[in-house]
Structures are given as structure tokens and as C-alpha cells.
XYZ file of C-alpha atoms in Angstrom:
717
model
C -14.221 -47.877 0.020
C -15.490 -44.696 1.204
C -19.079 -46.306 1.551
C -17.432 -48.685 3.954
C -15.764 -46.409 6.466
C -17.352 -44.281 8.935
C -16.637 -40.558 8.189
C -14.389 -39.299 11.414
C -17.023 -36.547 12.450
C -19.953 -38.929 12.441
C -20.854 -38.108 16.062
C -20.584 -34.494 15.802
C -21.705 -33.810 12.301
C -24.231 -36.666 11.727
C -24.123 -39.833 9.547
C -21.682 -40.803 6.878
C -21.828 -42.990 3.658
C -22.214 -46.449 5.360
C -23.431 -49.852 3.271
C -24.280 -47.637 0.625
C -26.806 -45.955 2.527
C -26.276 -42.178 2.976
C -27.542 -40.215 5.927
C -25.863 -36.985 5.412
C -24.947 -34.288 8.227
C -27.673 -31.938 9.364
C -26.056 -29.151 11.122
C -28.007 -27.376 13.832
C -28.753 -23.906 13.462
C -30.667 -21.803 15.956
C -33.503 -19.782 15.292
C -32.572 -16.467 13.965
C -34.219 -13.385 13.114
C -34.199 -14.060 8.822
C -36.590 -11.302 8.224
C -33.914 -10.022 5.544
C -33.153 -13.838 4.034
C -34.290 -14.057 0.205
C -36.220 -17.245 0.908
C -36.791 -17.940 -2.778
C -32.762 -18.534 -3.307
C -31.228 -21.493 -1.650
C -33.821 -22.198 1.092
C -36.167 -24.177 -0.936
C -36.930 -27.103 -3.250
C -33.929 -29.168 -1.744
C -34.227 -32.799 -1.201
C -35.688 -33.397 2.797
C -35.518 -37.376 2.811
C -34.245 -39.279 5.445
C -33.073 -36.565 7.238
C -33.877 -36.835 11.384
C -34.515 -34.233 13.519
C -31.864 -35.619 16.450
C -29.314 -34.514 13.530
C -29.798 -31.019 14.879
C -26.852 -29.902 16.679
C -26.673 -27.853 19.723
C -24.078 -25.124 19.437
C -21.599 -24.356 22.510
C -20.708 -20.880 21.733
C -23.150 -17.844 21.030
C -23.899 -17.273 17.348
C -25.092 -13.897 16.484
C -27.198 -13.258 13.291
C -26.192 -9.786 12.737
C -28.241 -7.279 10.903
C -25.899 -7.450 7.777
C -26.633 -11.303 7.618
C -23.256 -12.664 8.752
C -22.159 -14.764 11.210
C -19.615 -13.742 13.863
C -18.458 -14.590 16.938
C -19.760 -12.487 19.773
C -15.881 -11.224 21.316
C -16.120 -9.433 24.623
C -13.634 -6.743 25.667
C -12.211 -6.022 28.998
C -11.056 -2.224 28.862
C -14.697 -0.386 28.704
C -18.314 -0.620 29.454
C -20.589 -2.017 26.534
C -17.817 -3.349 24.203
C -19.152 -6.605 23.098
C -19.135 -5.797 19.197
C -19.733 -8.329 16.402
C -16.099 -8.075 15.307
C -13.374 -10.469 13.957
C -10.909 -11.155 16.518
C -7.951 -10.924 13.749
C -9.027 -7.525 12.900
C -9.017 -6.632 16.369
C -5.513 -8.074 16.902
C -4.463 -6.037 13.354
C -6.021 -2.756 15.089
C -4.153 -3.346 18.550
C -0.961 -4.073 16.706
C -1.335 -0.656 14.798
C -2.310 1.236 18.056
C 0.770 -0.423 19.874
C 2.621 0.722 16.817
C 1.692 4.467 17.584
C 2.014 4.013 21.301
C 5.727 2.978 20.867
C 6.813 6.060 18.986
C 7.575 9.525 20.602
C 5.510 11.388 17.957
C 2.321 9.848 19.152
C 2.377 10.176 23.087
C 0.264 13.158 23.195
C -2.373 12.080 20.811
C -2.502 8.725 22.213
C -3.751 6.864 25.250
C -2.445 3.542 26.697
C -5.141 0.916 27.270
C -4.441 0.032 30.760
C -3.700 3.972 31.879
C -6.479 5.426 30.072
C -7.048 8.132 33.113
C -4.296 8.846 35.554
C -4.456 6.856 38.806
C -3.448 10.010 40.633
C -6.343 12.302 39.554
C -8.813 11.264 42.318
C -8.022 10.122 45.603
C -11.090 10.841 47.778
C -13.684 8.506 47.902
C -16.691 9.002 45.193
C -19.717 10.404 46.707
C -22.709 8.248 46.570
C -25.626 10.393 46.249
C -29.411 9.628 45.590
C -30.902 10.292 42.278
C -32.484 13.758 43.582
C -29.308 14.723 45.032
C -27.426 13.936 42.139
C -29.818 16.160 40.183
C -28.900 19.221 42.424
C -25.698 19.163 41.722
C -23.784 21.261 39.351
C -22.389 20.041 36.127
C -18.802 20.352 37.148
C -19.797 18.243 40.830
C -21.631 15.493 38.551
C -18.559 15.112 36.246
C -15.950 14.829 39.460
C -18.471 12.442 41.008
C -18.172 10.084 37.943
C -14.640 10.267 37.377
C -14.064 9.719 40.995
C -16.875 6.790 41.099
C -14.963 5.622 37.958
C -11.682 5.402 39.803
C -12.946 2.925 42.101
C -13.714 0.395 39.480
C -10.359 -0.249 39.526
C -10.356 -1.832 42.965
C -13.762 -2.537 43.544
C -15.223 -3.423 39.820
C -19.209 -2.131 39.985
C -21.967 -2.903 37.243
C -22.670 0.633 35.475
C -26.352 -0.998 34.978
C -26.889 -1.052 38.709
C -30.110 0.958 39.228
C -28.122 2.779 41.653
C -26.074 4.399 39.179
C -28.809 5.166 36.696
C -29.687 8.651 38.510
C -25.647 9.455 38.156
C -25.728 8.385 34.231
C -29.272 10.197 33.427
C -28.031 13.315 35.069
C -24.497 13.169 33.625
C -26.054 12.661 30.529
C -28.073 15.644 30.358
C -25.383 18.033 31.498
C -22.239 17.432 29.636
C -22.826 20.498 27.477
C -21.906 22.506 30.572
C -18.353 21.029 31.515
C -15.276 22.074 30.278
C -13.333 20.169 27.385
C -10.763 18.992 29.379
C -13.465 17.455 31.804
C -15.363 16.148 29.060
C -12.137 13.982 28.280
C -11.755 12.837 31.629
C -15.396 11.713 31.991
C -14.988 9.708 28.293
C -11.797 8.435 29.697
C -13.533 7.485 33.090
C -16.098 5.532 31.270
C -13.240 3.034 30.050
C -12.741 1.998 33.566
C -16.125 0.373 34.329
C -16.365 -3.305 33.793
C -18.105 -4.260 30.409
C -21.967 -4.321 30.217
C -23.540 -7.015 28.063
C -24.119 -4.924 25.321
C -23.602 -1.461 23.510
C -27.215 -0.637 24.215
C -27.713 -1.264 27.962
C -29.495 1.715 29.257
C -27.054 3.341 31.129
C -23.981 2.728 28.979
C -25.938 3.493 25.816
C -27.401 6.721 27.442
C -23.786 7.893 28.585
C -21.764 7.171 25.058
C -24.567 8.648 23.018
C -24.443 11.969 24.983
C -20.620 12.041 24.731
C -20.645 11.095 21.330
C -22.792 14.258 20.429
C -20.978 16.553 22.928
C -17.836 15.687 21.073
C -18.821 15.784 17.733
C -20.417 19.297 18.455
C -17.263 20.574 19.854
C -14.959 19.057 17.368
C -14.629 22.006 14.980
C -13.117 24.219 17.465
C -10.369 21.987 18.674
C -6.761 21.654 16.798
C -5.693 18.447 15.131
C -4.095 16.895 18.128
C -7.021 17.228 20.523
C -9.136 15.829 17.613
C -6.937 12.672 17.724
C -6.517 12.193 21.432
C -10.787 12.071 21.842
C -10.427 9.882 18.656
C -8.160 7.487 20.753
C -10.369 7.421 23.610
C -12.988 6.300 21.599
C -10.735 3.566 20.287
C -9.988 2.655 23.830
C -13.560 2.065 24.352
C -13.654 0.334 21.212
C -16.927 2.226 19.927
C -15.032 3.779 16.884
C -16.827 1.912 14.443
C -20.217 2.999 15.560
C -19.728 6.401 16.969
C -20.635 9.442 14.958
C -17.434 11.309 15.972
C -15.051 9.058 14.344
C -16.902 9.418 11.022
C -17.409 13.102 11.263
C -13.460 13.430 12.366
C -12.257 11.826 9.193
C -14.393 13.552 7.107
C -13.369 17.076 8.795
C -9.849 16.016 8.641
C -10.177 14.847 4.970
C -9.672 18.098 3.628
C -6.498 18.949 5.255
C -4.169 15.828 4.379
C -2.049 17.757 1.903
C -0.985 19.703 5.069
C -0.491 16.543 7.304
C 2.923 16.146 9.200
C 3.809 12.919 8.384
C 2.727 11.438 11.985
C -0.474 12.958 11.609
C -1.205 11.271 8.183
C -0.234 7.813 9.693
C -2.485 8.481 12.671
C -5.486 9.984 10.299
C -5.373 7.131 8.444
C -5.355 4.372 11.468
C -8.774 6.337 12.703
C -9.986 5.974 8.713
C -9.350 2.277 9.071
C -11.254 1.932 12.300
C -14.547 3.521 10.748
C -13.872 1.926 7.523
C -14.659 4.893 5.558
C -13.119 7.697 3.522
C -15.772 10.288 2.123
C -16.077 10.520 -1.462
C -14.956 14.233 -1.495
C -11.560 13.399 -0.057
C -9.329 13.267 -3.165
C -7.395 10.039 -2.920
C -4.983 11.460 -5.199
C -3.886 14.181 -2.762
C -3.448 11.367 0.089
C -1.082 9.366 -2.226
C 0.696 12.732 -3.125
C 1.202 13.614 0.549
C 2.096 9.799 1.253
C 4.855 9.885 -1.589
C 6.450 13.360 -0.045
C 6.588 11.403 3.754
C 7.425 8.155 2.973
C 11.114 8.305 3.420
C 10.435 10.010 6.904
C 8.180 7.232 8.193
C 8.995 3.567 9.644
C 8.073 0.485 7.876
C 5.860 -0.236 10.757
C 4.248 3.104 10.050
C 3.586 2.348 6.551
C 1.828 -0.680 7.584
C -0.479 1.538 9.638
C -1.171 3.337 6.674
C -1.506 0.327 4.263
C -4.109 -0.937 6.918
C -6.013 2.184 6.598
C -5.952 2.277 2.832
C -7.121 -1.548 2.422
C -9.779 -0.927 5.246
C -11.408 1.635 3.545
C -10.855 0.255 -0.002
C -8.841 3.066 -1.095
C -6.255 1.296 -3.412
C -3.201 2.946 -4.827
C -2.939 4.238 -8.317
C 0.347 6.111 -8.722
C 2.827 3.398 -9.977
C 5.552 5.557 -8.278
C 4.241 5.269 -4.985
C 3.692 1.546 -5.548
C 7.454 1.093 -6.629
C 8.441 3.032 -3.653
C 6.519 0.987 -1.312
C 7.880 -2.190 -2.666
C 11.357 -0.598 -2.405
C 10.619 -0.031 1.281
C 9.128 -3.386 2.046
C 12.071 -5.056 0.713
C 14.592 -3.225 2.230
C 12.935 -3.856 5.841
C 12.014 -7.247 5.269
C 14.552 -8.520 7.967
C 13.193 -6.413 10.553
C 9.445 -5.766 9.590
C 6.939 -7.353 12.099
C 4.400 -9.978 10.456
C 1.334 -7.899 11.177
C 2.737 -4.855 9.273
C 3.990 -6.983 6.262
C 0.349 -8.544 5.960
C -1.066 -5.094 6.031
C 1.250 -3.807 3.264
C 0.955 -6.965 1.018
C -2.760 -6.692 1.269
C -2.825 -3.406 -0.021
C -0.122 -4.050 -2.794
C -2.037 -6.845 -4.018
C -4.960 -4.899 -4.854
C -2.889 -1.929 -6.105
C -0.374 -3.308 -8.350
C -1.553 -2.766 -12.211
C -1.326 -5.439 -14.434
C 1.947 -3.584 -16.319
C 3.854 -3.733 -13.238
C 3.182 -7.837 -12.712
C 7.122 -8.162 -12.809
C 7.323 -5.703 -9.283
C 4.947 -8.419 -7.838
C 7.266 -11.014 -8.818
C 10.555 -9.834 -7.904
C 8.584 -8.778 -4.125
C 7.649 -12.564 -4.214
C 11.334 -13.355 -4.667
C 12.570 -11.203 -2.482
C 10.200 -13.021 0.396
C 11.142 -16.353 -0.309
C 14.081 -16.183 1.985
C 11.701 -14.990 4.638
C 9.227 -17.364 4.659
C 10.715 -19.590 7.394
C 10.117 -16.845 9.935
C 6.546 -15.499 9.224
C 3.783 -16.865 11.039
C 0.691 -18.740 9.380
C -1.376 -15.355 8.883
C 1.596 -13.619 6.917
C 2.251 -16.371 4.782
C -1.081 -16.666 3.721
C -0.930 -12.972 2.445
C 2.286 -13.751 0.783
C 0.532 -16.978 -0.970
C -2.452 -14.710 -2.186
C -0.156 -11.712 -3.102
C 0.147 -12.583 -6.940
C -3.753 -14.184 -7.011
C -5.160 -10.846 -8.319
C -2.804 -10.892 -11.214
C -2.342 -14.414 -11.731
C 1.435 -14.549 -10.880
C 2.877 -17.562 -9.799
C 5.922 -18.244 -7.879
C 6.140 -22.061 -7.449
C 9.069 -21.907 -5.122
C 6.968 -19.853 -2.790
C 3.853 -21.431 -2.954
C 5.535 -24.900 -2.412
C 7.406 -23.549 0.393
C 4.187 -22.251 2.191
C 2.119 -25.507 1.399
C 4.860 -27.574 3.075
C 4.234 -25.532 6.179
C 0.371 -25.162 5.794
C 0.227 -29.042 5.702
C 2.319 -29.792 9.073
C 0.184 -26.952 10.620
C -3.224 -28.050 9.131
C -4.732 -29.031 12.533
C -4.135 -25.558 13.906
C -5.091 -23.334 10.943
C -8.542 -21.745 10.697
C -10.980 -22.807 8.389
C -10.467 -19.395 6.556
C -6.727 -20.090 6.271
C -7.494 -23.686 4.453
C -10.190 -22.328 2.196
C -7.620 -19.569 1.318
C -4.659 -21.727 0.315
C -6.539 -24.172 -1.159
C -7.954 -21.113 -3.560
C -4.180 -20.177 -4.184
C -3.543 -23.930 -5.390
C -6.500 -24.274 -7.541
C -6.024 -21.033 -9.165
C -2.810 -21.912 -10.212
C -3.841 -25.744 -10.719
C -0.922 -26.966 -8.669
C -0.116 -29.939 -6.681
C 2.895 -28.928 -4.391
C 5.749 -31.198 -5.287
C 6.948 -31.271 -1.510
C 3.386 -32.069 -0.244
C 1.446 -33.606 -2.900
C -0.770 -35.238 -0.173
C -2.179 -31.527 0.841
C -5.511 -31.777 -0.708
C -6.070 -35.091 1.095
C -4.930 -33.652 4.287
C -7.369 -30.560 3.677
C -10.243 -33.191 3.135
C -9.567 -34.599 6.253
C -9.389 -31.193 7.955
C -13.189 -30.713 6.639
C -13.704 -33.814 8.299
C -12.639 -33.091 11.639
C -15.290 -33.023 14.385
C -13.442 -29.868 15.949
C -14.247 -27.982 12.673
C -17.944 -28.094 13.308
C -18.557 -24.605 15.256
C -16.285 -23.001 12.429
C -18.287 -24.460 9.564
C -21.340 -23.456 11.523
C -19.892 -19.855 11.766
C -18.399 -19.925 8.140
C -20.307 -22.354 6.150
C -18.776 -20.532 2.611
C -15.560 -21.471 3.403
C -16.543 -25.013 3.971
C -18.584 -25.177 0.631
C -15.868 -23.435 -1.254
C -13.220 -25.545 -0.123
C -15.328 -28.589 -1.442
C -15.769 -26.309 -4.745
C -12.034 -25.862 -4.900
C -11.230 -29.664 -4.411
C -13.388 -30.442 -7.170
C -11.998 -28.065 -9.455
C -8.564 -30.076 -9.299
C -10.477 -32.964 -9.993
C -10.918 -34.239 -6.449
C -14.566 -35.230 -5.464
C -14.878 -36.810 -1.921
C -18.412 -37.902 -1.902
C -18.970 -37.312 1.793
C -17.898 -33.729 1.643
C -20.135 -33.017 -1.448
C -22.825 -34.467 0.196
C -22.387 -32.638 3.049
C -22.054 -29.282 0.872
C -25.155 -29.843 -0.818
C -27.127 -30.781 2.022
C -30.308 -28.536 2.724
C -29.186 -27.293 6.283
C -25.743 -26.478 4.541
C -27.452 -24.352 1.820
C -29.924 -22.648 4.350
C -26.603 -21.491 6.366
C -25.778 -19.966 2.943
C -28.955 -18.519 1.980
C -29.183 -16.602 5.392
C -26.453 -14.376 4.714
C -26.159 -11.627 2.223
C -22.494 -12.167 2.744
C -22.763 -15.262 0.511
C -25.314 -14.138 -2.333
C -23.097 -15.486 -4.703
C -22.755 -18.931 -3.481
C -25.251 -20.235 -5.945
C -22.839 -20.330 -8.653
C -20.463 -22.813 -6.364
C -23.039 -24.608 -5.436
C -24.342 -25.430 -9.093
C -20.725 -26.054 -9.994
C -20.611 -28.761 -7.649
C -23.982 -30.276 -8.419
C -23.091 -30.445 -11.958
C -19.588 -31.856 -11.429
C -21.155 -34.591 -10.037
C -23.133 -35.463 -13.697
C -20.121 -35.189 -15.231
C -17.309 -36.498 -12.965
C -19.125 -38.138 -9.889
C -18.845 -41.761 -9.199
C -21.941 -43.910 -10.589
C -22.696 -44.970 -6.940
C -23.001 -41.475 -5.446
C -26.019 -41.581 -3.281
C -25.561 -38.419 -1.369
C -27.376 -35.078 -1.362
C -28.299 -33.323 -4.924
C -30.081 -30.325 -5.551
C -33.565 -30.549 -6.348
C -33.947 -30.509 -10.508
C -36.324 -27.245 -10.472
C -33.681 -25.623 -8.053
C -30.766 -26.407 -10.192
C -32.080 -25.184 -13.178
C -33.587 -21.810 -11.614
C -29.570 -21.392 -10.229
C -28.184 -22.425 -13.748
C -29.930 -19.968 -15.479
C -29.434 -17.020 -12.626
C -25.547 -17.532 -13.108
C -25.463 -18.582 -16.839
C -24.095 -15.899 -18.886
C -25.382 -14.665 -21.902
C -24.587 -15.772 -25.470
C -23.244 -12.814 -27.409
C -25.132 -12.010 -30.684
C -22.800 -9.432 -31.938
C -25.735 -6.918 -32.096
C -25.301 -5.474 -28.443
C -23.029 -2.206 -28.262
C -21.543 -3.189 -24.770
C -19.884 -6.625 -25.413
C -16.933 -7.461 -23.167
C -13.622 -8.191 -24.509
C -14.075 -11.995 -23.951
C -17.781 -11.545 -25.949
C -15.610 -9.800 -28.852
C -13.026 -12.566 -28.770
C -15.571 -15.124 -28.949
C -17.355 -14.052 -31.752
C -14.141 -12.786 -33.646
C -12.864 -16.763 -33.402
C -16.068 -18.097 -34.474
C -16.173 -15.887 -37.316
C -13.117 -16.883 -38.690
C -13.450 -20.787 -37.494
C -16.815 -20.921 -39.657
C -14.699 -19.343 -42.764
C -12.224 -22.466 -42.029
C -14.776 -24.991 -41.660
C -16.819 -23.380 -44.761
C -19.902 -21.890 -43.393
C -21.936 -20.132 -40.481
C -24.168 -23.209 -40.252
C -21.363 -25.517 -39.065
C -20.373 -23.965 -36.096
C -22.172 -22.727 -32.692
C -21.694 -20.785 -29.604
C -23.258 -22.480 -26.245
C -22.771 -23.785 -23.150
C -22.105 -27.156 -23.608
C -21.261 -26.424 -19.601
C -24.286 -24.498 -18.057
C -22.523 -24.109 -14.868
C -19.950 -22.217 -16.227
C -20.515 -18.702 -17.684
C -18.513 -18.550 -20.688
C -19.866 -20.319 -23.606
C -17.791 -22.147 -26.226
C -17.576 -23.073 -29.558
C -18.929 -26.546 -31.170
C -18.743 -28.420 -34.526
C -18.597 -31.674 -35.551
C -16.535 -33.525 -38.311
C -16.572 -36.895 -39.903
C -14.069 -39.479 -39.109
C -12.138 -38.262 -41.976
C -11.816 -34.676 -40.292
C -14.079 -33.036 -42.829
C -16.688 -30.453 -41.344
C -20.300 -31.514 -40.962
C -23.524 -29.680 -40.137
C -24.395 -30.121 -36.635
C -27.463 -32.148 -35.595
C -30.850 -29.877 -34.978
C -31.495 -32.454 -31.948
C -28.193 -30.581 -30.611
C -29.084 -27.027 -31.370
C -32.533 -27.448 -30.106
C -31.394 -28.608 -26.755
C -32.650 -26.299 -23.687
C -29.877 -23.320 -23.095
C -29.430 -24.625 -19.265
C -28.816 -27.967 -20.190
C -25.953 -30.175 -20.025
C -24.759 -30.845 -23.692
C -23.405 -34.242 -24.284
C -22.283 -35.255 -27.501
C -25.047 -37.103 -29.133
C -23.665 -40.957 -29.911
C -26.730 -41.846 -32.004
C -25.062 -40.147 -34.588
C -22.675 -42.363 -36.285
C -19.638 -41.588 -37.523
C -19.567 -38.078 -35.846
C -16.674 -36.503 -34.240
C -17.587 -33.840 -31.502
C -15.295 -30.529 -31.311
C -15.227 -27.763 -28.332
C -13.260 -24.720 -28.667
C -12.307 -22.773 -25.933
C -11.701 -19.293 -26.402
C -9.163 -18.675 -23.499
C -9.089 -14.996 -23.172
C -7.296 -12.190 -20.678
C -7.254 -14.202 -17.411
C -7.594 -17.697 -18.384
C -3.636 -18.263 -18.243
C -1.201 -17.827 -15.285
C 0.802 -14.364 -16.217
C 3.525 -14.631 -18.317
C 2.981 -18.658 -19.102
C 0.810 -20.835 -21.308
C -0.503 -22.629 -18.566
C -3.954 -22.726 -17.918
C -5.819 -21.486 -14.620
C -7.601 -24.043 -12.449
C -10.746 -23.025 -13.404
C -10.069 -23.391 -17.268
C -8.050 -26.367 -16.796
C -11.321 -27.739 -15.146
C -13.469 -26.618 -17.959
C -11.183 -28.406 -20.386
C -11.038 -31.426 -18.154
C -14.886 -31.627 -18.315
C -15.293 -31.309 -21.652
C -13.121 -33.869 -22.512
C -14.967 -36.092 -19.859
C -18.197 -35.673 -22.011
C -16.510 -36.729 -25.072
C -15.406 -33.729 -26.590
C -12.496 -32.955 -28.623
C -10.997 -29.712 -26.917
C -9.123 -27.061 -28.563
C -7.839 -24.015 -26.487
C -7.502 -20.781 -28.460
C -4.905 -18.774 -26.353
C -5.799 -14.625 -26.456
C -2.065 -13.514 -26.206
C -1.182 -15.405 -29.519
C -4.373 -14.781 -31.196
C -4.338 -11.249 -30.704
C -1.837 -10.364 -33.198
C -2.865 -7.722 -35.657
C -3.009 -9.323 -38.576
C -5.660 -11.760 -40.410
C -3.310 -14.204 -41.339
C -1.441 -14.199 -37.894
C -5.118 -14.876 -36.473
C -5.932 -17.681 -38.661
C -2.615 -19.332 -38.098
C -3.013 -19.350 -34.459
C -6.534 -20.969 -34.777
C -5.137 -23.695 -36.873
C -2.297 -24.584 -34.811
C -5.057 -24.520 -32.159
C -7.474 -26.842 -33.812
C -4.376 -29.170 -34.964
C -3.261 -29.619 -31.274
C -6.882 -30.557 -30.168
C -9.694 -31.192 -32.374
C -10.384 -33.904 -35.187
C -10.852 -31.138 -38.104
C -8.055 -31.517 -41.152
C -7.042 -28.079 -41.646
C -4.940 -28.700 -44.770
C -5.707 -25.749 -47.393
C -8.237 -24.376 -45.009
C -6.431 -21.358 -43.877
C -5.711 -19.710 -47.608
C -9.476 -20.110 -48.343
C -10.726 -18.825 -44.984
C -8.323 -15.843 -45.781
C -9.925 -15.115 -49.165
C -13.274 -15.527 -47.563
C -12.826 -13.384 -44.837
C -10.763 -10.787 -46.879
C -13.391 -10.500 -49.396
C -15.842 -9.784 -46.752
C -13.963 -6.982 -45.169
C -13.313 -5.217 -48.354
C -17.334 -5.774 -49.017
C -18.101 -4.000 -45.635
C -15.712 -1.184 -46.602
C -17.340 -0.361 -49.796
C -20.943 -0.583 -48.013
C -19.380 2.249 -45.396
C -17.664 4.298 -47.873
């Protein structure tokens, strides 16, 4: 059926699967500066057959490859000159919202500036002088500053181009004379710069000379200012949208970082707002002291101010450690759910998601309970944060996720690709098919095929590929989307960004899944065999030997279960640990039995298979049943349930598809202290999933293991 219908995005993305002939989409990518790419990663070895040059597409919006290797929209700002930055639109909206909160409260009026009134209209009434370069050079520093301020005022009514050559002399002289003007005049010059129309970049000659000189002068004078003046100057840099790249903002947050314990509530809020803009808190700043001060002032600030603080913590990757503070923030949030703004709630939820420790997971579930009645009034961006809230701790609230899925299904056409990717991830994580909208996965697939999504896919190829991988994890394998995800041009897009360096793991998961679960008639793109092996080896986990000093919890658990399983089977030669599925990092245990359930030795041919190969049960050995044991560690189950998380559920499904009888050993039951309890858990797991007849085996295994432990104690003693 799939081969008979035209993919809806055929004109925009390329040709789909038609009459069993595959001509997969080839996304157009402009020539970018790719000097920092790792060309050996994903960019080589892909099949390039039958993809014609005319499939390359012309983009209709500017896509810029930044120095960090990411693709972001170029967003022009209107408040100042040279404010074209590689920024995320929603991040700017968050910052604007946070600043609006500060502006709305009297406590911040003296230390913030309104975006539309950075310099008082009544300050200068006379016409600005139009002097030649040589005439400006003969003026005093104060006259030059006054002239620039007056000329800037004229831009309100008669916009001018700062980069016009007739302004070059003024900009140059002013840049050189800033050290000779007063602090107040310096602040007014900084304000005046915001009145000029935007230039094309932050690096145009006149603009970069001015803002760099202002940055240096402000930074040099900073230490003689009080905190209020520091904040006011920082706010002018925010009005210019240069906080992220200015030296002043970084230095200010560093200087004031030593004074957080004595800050008034409003000062702490405003300090963390500027820390958010610079995305950095210096290592010497004691995060515990900030938490202590926040605990002291929490009752004195509004929930909206708490959102500004939460944004500052989250953007600087400073997560909460104090359990008492976390509880207090949750309580304050729950008490204000009726009136809190969506953007503020988003910021608080982001912080809580990364801060709530596993031992406090019930607090998170309680917060989700409180949020449930509010979901109808929240916007999609906020609903997404609610859906993601429990992800890190695997806390699942079915009613919340189902309600959000219904809303997202109805709004699928207007959701951002990033939002679609995140909600798909949440559903995959919990292996959850929303009962109210079981068709949401079909809608997601159709949204990925939509021609209008092309530009977004080009901006965010990771989101597209991740969506396809999450669908595959749920057992949904749309051939056209998989082929699009594995096409060379898509892989090149992923390769062109260091932000996507871990995407190789998802790519090989997709490719190996085609071998295991893919349709026999699949004729789309695949990874080249040598590239697949290279990536498989790169991402495949180690086989724990027991000799390593620093084993992970999962590795120790695997070896312990293997030890007890071998005792039940009757010998270490009867079980092996191996990567049956080479695309999954954690290995599994394999053993064989006869049709009667008696253990038999594993065939040598199986043991000799290459580590990076897909290990099918060997059908040439008649009368042998193949068994796989998944040792399900700490993060294998949804919190407080016996339900496997999505990735582990996929693993079990794929092992079964290969022909294995699959048992799952749950860590929460197995981790009881007594040896007999551990063997009992293993026996129950084997009875449920394997062909091994366990009657009488537990006691003999217990005797064997008890004897081994006693001999080890004698040797050690």
C-alpha cells in the first residue's frame, strides 16, 4: 500500500516510494563553512545511488551555520543597532517575559529601562550638529557625547544608518573619548545607541567600534558603582540585546556573585536574570549560598519573580540541591497555579524537572496531580513542560499525558517540530498509547511528511530523525520516513553540527531495526555496511569482565545475575553475556535448552560471532531453544511500577522477533539482600519467559553459591 501512494511532500522533499522504485528525498543544503566537522563520522560511506542533483532544494529563509556547529534562525531585533544574533525565538520570548515582570514591579523601576523609552524623549530638543570628521576631532569629549546623543534622538523621527560614512568620524572619535566623559554621560551614550535602526550584524564597523568601546569603559568603571548602578547599566545592555556577548554582563555577574548572601529579594531576582542572559555562573560562586538566600526570601517574592529566578538557575545549569527549598518551591507553585503565567510556570517546571531527587519523586507526582485541573488553560509550550516533568525520574501520570496528547493531536499542524519530537519522546519513554487519541502516532507521521515542515527539518534535522526513531521504538516503522532519515543528505546535516554528535546511536538503531522488524520489501536508504559496523562499534557498550575496578551498577548487576544463573543451569559454560542486539548498549545473557527444558552448551559457532553482529538464534541446531535474559536495572521501569520503559520494551520485542524466549529480571525485586531471595526472583523470571525447567534447581544453586562464598571467605581470612 505504501509503495502505491505518493508521499504528500513529494514536490517539496523529493520522490517517495512509487511502484517499488525508491527515489528518496535529497534535502538541499547550502555550502556552509564546515571546517570543524568530523568528516569521518557520518559523512562518508553512504549509498549515493540514483539520487539526482535536481532533488536539491533552495531555501527560502536564511540558515546560518554558527561557529558552534548549529543551525539557527537569524532573528533581527528592532530595538538597537547590530542586534542580529543567532538566537532561539522562544528563548528571547522567555527573556522578554522575565524582563516585563521586572518592569511591572516598583522594586525594579530604578534599575531597569523600558524597551520603548531607553532615553527620555525630552532630554535633547536641539538639532544634532552635522560636523565633518575633522570638526568632530576638535570637539571636547562632552561635546562629542552630546552630539551623538542628539543625533540618536533624531533617529526616532528620521531613521539613519549608523554605518553611513558620514557618521564614521563621530563614531570613531566617540569610541576613543569615552574614558573622558562622566558616568551619567556614559550611560546616556549607551542608551542613545539603542535608538539607531539595526545594522546587519554586531560586527559592522561603526557599531562594533562603539559597543566594544562602551563595553570596555563600563567594565573598567564597574567596581566603583553600587549595585543599583551596575544593574541599570546591565539593563541597557539587555536593551541592546548584547548581554550574551558583552564583557560587562559576564564581569558583573562575577563581581556580584560574592555578594549574594547580602542581596535584598529584588536584587537576588535581578542578579539571576542577568546570569540567565550570560548563561554562566562562575565556579567560585557558592551555589549553596544562593540556595540559602533564596530559601530566606522565598516568601517575600511573587511566583512570577520565582519564575525569573528559576530561569536563571536553569539557563546557567545550576540545579537545586536543598530538598527543603525544592519542597517550598513546589508548595509556592501549587498555591499559585490559578494565576501563574504560562511562561513563568514553564521556567519553574524546567528547574524542578532537573532538580527533584529520586527520593522525592512523590512530590513530582503530587505536582502533576495539582496541574491536571489547570491543563485546559495552559498553552502548548507550557503543556509540553508538564508532559516532560516526570521524564528524568520516569514518573508517569497517565491522565496528565493523555490530556496533553489529546490537545497536541488536535493542534498537530501548528506545533513546532521540536514540540512534536518532545511529546513523541514522552510517549515513547512510557511506552504509552493514549486511549483518548490512539491515532496520535499516525498524526505525527503525517506531520513529518508535511511539505510545510521542510524548512523546520532543515533547521532541526535531529528532531526529524529522533521522531522517526521514537516511532520505531514504539513498533511503528513508516518506510518513507525511515528512508528519509537515513538518506545521505540528512546524515550530512546531522554530521555538520557538534550538537548532534550523539545522533550516530539513533541512526544505527534505525538501521538495525530494519533488519529485525523491517518489511521484506523495504527498498529505501540504508547505511553502508562499513559505516554501520563503524558506528555500531563506536556506540556499543563494553562487556563487563568482573576484573575492572570501576564497574557501573548495571554491569555489577549483570555479572551477579550471570553468576547465579550459571549456578542454576549447572556451569559457567552454559551461559554467556553478549550484545545480541548490537545497537543497544547494555548486553544480555544467553543460554540454550533442549525441547524438554534441560540446559545445553551454547554452540561454538554462536560464541565466535563478531561482537558487532546481530546474533540470530542458530536454527541449524535442531531441538535447541534459545533464551535471552534482560537484566533490567534501575532505569528500566516506570517509577513505582513493573512496566518497562519504552526502550527496554523495544529490546524485549526485538529479541522475541529474532526468535529468543525472553525473561526479564527486575532489579527492584532482585536487589533483596538474601541469596535465597535473589535466586527466588531469578527463578520466577525464568518461569515466566524461558524454556528452562527450574524445578529443583534453586536449592542446588543455593548450595553451590553458598559453598563458593564460604571458600572465598576462607581465602580472604
